[in-house]
Amino acid sequence: MKVVLFCGGLGLRIRDAENIPKPLVQIGYRPVLWHVMKYYAHYGHKDFILCLGYGADAIKKYFLNYSECASNDFILSAGGKRVELFNSDIHDWRITFADTGINANIGQRLKAVEPYLDGEEEFLASYSDGLTDLALPEQVEHFRQEGKVASFLCVRPNLSYHVVSLEQGSSIVSGVHAIDNGSVRINGGYFIFKKAIFDYIGEREELVIEPFQRLMQKGNW
């Protein structure tokens, strides 16, 4: 399946992204975007569509100037003129770079790359700022068994905040509990969609707002 990656946001919640696009924030030798792509490639999904926006030029340059030596063992000889790699990361990846607009929301970015998904009955998608150890084949199998239009990973937040409940119509506290010790789940991304998802997305709509509501109303989520 093709993999759509949303990597055009401003990175307002990551301090290191003040001067570089959020997907290029480093984790070890490579940016977080590379680690997300490596996750999908591990399971055989190596045809990527990058939804670019803020910092699109930096992401393009990163891959155009990609050096396999940063994360692979190699032999250097002939005074630096010859490099022999023991392994290669992206030689079999196919990457589509699509400029989806600096100020576009996720729904708009997804709609913008619809033409690049022609012929795909199903596709994967993710934000480019979070990693997972989710067994992807199991998620795909569950998605197909359920026969829905969309699926996504939801996770228990690993935060130290406390959720406060108030009595209806008043400021009286009726309950306090740790956010990581309750029923609260957050959207972790790592979506699987059928092509029919585009029938649920209206003009300028944010993916996780109106389209998801329509999916839930019809039992397709």
mmCIF file with all atom_site columns, N, CA and C in Angstrom, residues 162-166 173-177:
data_model
loop_
_atom_site.group_PDB
_atom_site.id
_atom_site.type_symbol
_atom_site.label_atom_id
_atom_site.label_alt_id
_atom_site.label_comp_id
_atom_site.label_asym_id
_atom_site.label_entity_id
_atom_site.label_seq_id
_atom_site.pdbx_PDB_ins_code
_atom_site.Cartn_x
_atom_site.Cartn_y
_atom_site.Cartn_z
_atom_site.occupancy
_atom_site.B_iso_or_equiv
_atom_site.pdbx_formal_charge
_atom_site.auth_seq_id
_atom_site.auth_comp_id
_atom_site.auth_asym_id
_atom_site.auth_atom_id
_atom_site.pdbx_PDB_model_num
ATOM 1  N N  . HIS A 1 162 ? -3.698  16.191 35.364 1.00 0.00 ? 162 HIS A N  1
ATOM 2  C CA . HIS A 1 162 ? -4.895  15.636 35.988 1.00 0.00 ? 162 HIS A CA 1
ATOM 3  C C  . HIS A 1 162 ? -6.133  16.235 35.313 1.00 0.00 ? 162 HIS A C  1
ATOM 4  N N  . VAL A 1 163 ? -7.096  15.372 35.043 1.00 0.00 ? 163 VAL A N  1
ATOM 5  C CA . VAL A 1 163 ? -8.352  15.799 34.450 1.00 0.00 ? 163 VAL A CA 1
ATOM 6  C C  . VAL A 1 163 ? -9.324  16.153 35.570 1.00 0.00 ? 163 VAL A C  1
ATOM 7  N N  . VAL A 1 164 ? -9.960  17.315 35.449 1.00 0.00 ? 164 VAL A N  1
ATOM 8  C CA . VAL A 1 164 ? -10.908 17.800 36.456 1.00 0.00 ? 164 VAL A CA 1
ATOM 9  C C  . VAL A 1 164 ? -12.320 17.771 35.877 1.00 0.00 ? 164 VAL A C  1
ATOM 10 N N  . SER A 1 165 ? -13.249 17.168 36.619 1.00 0.00 ? 165 SER A N  1
ATOM 11 C CA . SER A 1 165 ? -14.653 17.137 36.211 1.00 0.00 ? 165 SER A CA 1
ATOM 12 C C  . SER A 1 165 ? -15.438 18.100 37.095 1.00 0.00 ? 165 SER A C  1
ATOM 13 N N  . LEU A 1 166 ? -16.363 18.840 36.469 1.00 0.00 ? 166 LEU A N  1
ATOM 14 C CA . LEU A 1 166 ? -17.195 19.786 37.203 1.00 0.00 ? 166 LEU A CA 1
ATOM 15 C C  . LEU A 1 166 ? -18.647 19.338 37.172 1.00 0.00 ? 166 LEU A C  1
ATOM 16 N N  . VAL A 1 173 ? -16.154 21.163 41.752 1.00 0.00 ? 173 VAL A N  1
ATOM 17 C CA . VAL A 1 173 ? -15.398 20.003 41.275 1.00 0.00 ? 173 VAL A CA 1
ATOM 18 C C  . VAL A 1 173 ? -16.055 18.718 41.757 1.00 0.00 ? 173 VAL A C  1
ATOM 19 N N  . SER A 1 174 ? -16.278 17.807 40.793 1.00 0.00 ? 174 SER A N  1
ATOM 20 C CA . SER A 1 174 ? -16.903 16.525 41.143 1.00 0.00 ? 174 SER A CA 1
ATOM 21 C C  . SER A 1 174 ? -15.925 15.359 41.036 1.00 0.00 ? 174 SER A C  1
ATOM 22 N N  . GLY A 1 175 ? -14.758 15.623 40.466 1.00 0.00 ? 175 GLY A N  1
ATOM 23 C CA . GLY A 1 175 ? -13.788 14.541 40.343 1.00 0.00 ? 175 GLY A CA 1
ATOM 24 C C  . GLY A 1 175 ? -12.459 15.015 39.796 1.00 0.00 ? 175 GLY A C  1
ATOM 25 N N  . VAL A 1 176 ? -11.398 14.362 40.233 1.00 0.00 ? 176 VAL A N  1
ATOM 26 C CA . VAL A 1 176 ? -10.052 14.639 39.734 1.00 0.00 ? 176 VAL A CA 1
ATOM 27 C C  . VAL A 1 176 ? -9.340  13.300 39.560 1.00 0.00 ? 176 VAL A C  1
ATOM 28 N N  . HIS A 1 177 ? -8.761  13.081 38.375 1.00 0.00 ? 177 HIS A N  1
ATOM 29 C CA . HIS A 1 177 ? -7.998  11.843 38.196 1.00 0.00 ? 177 HIS A CA 1
ATOM 30 C C  . HIS A 1 177 ? -6.868  12.080 37.197 1.00 0.00 ? 177 HIS A C  1
#
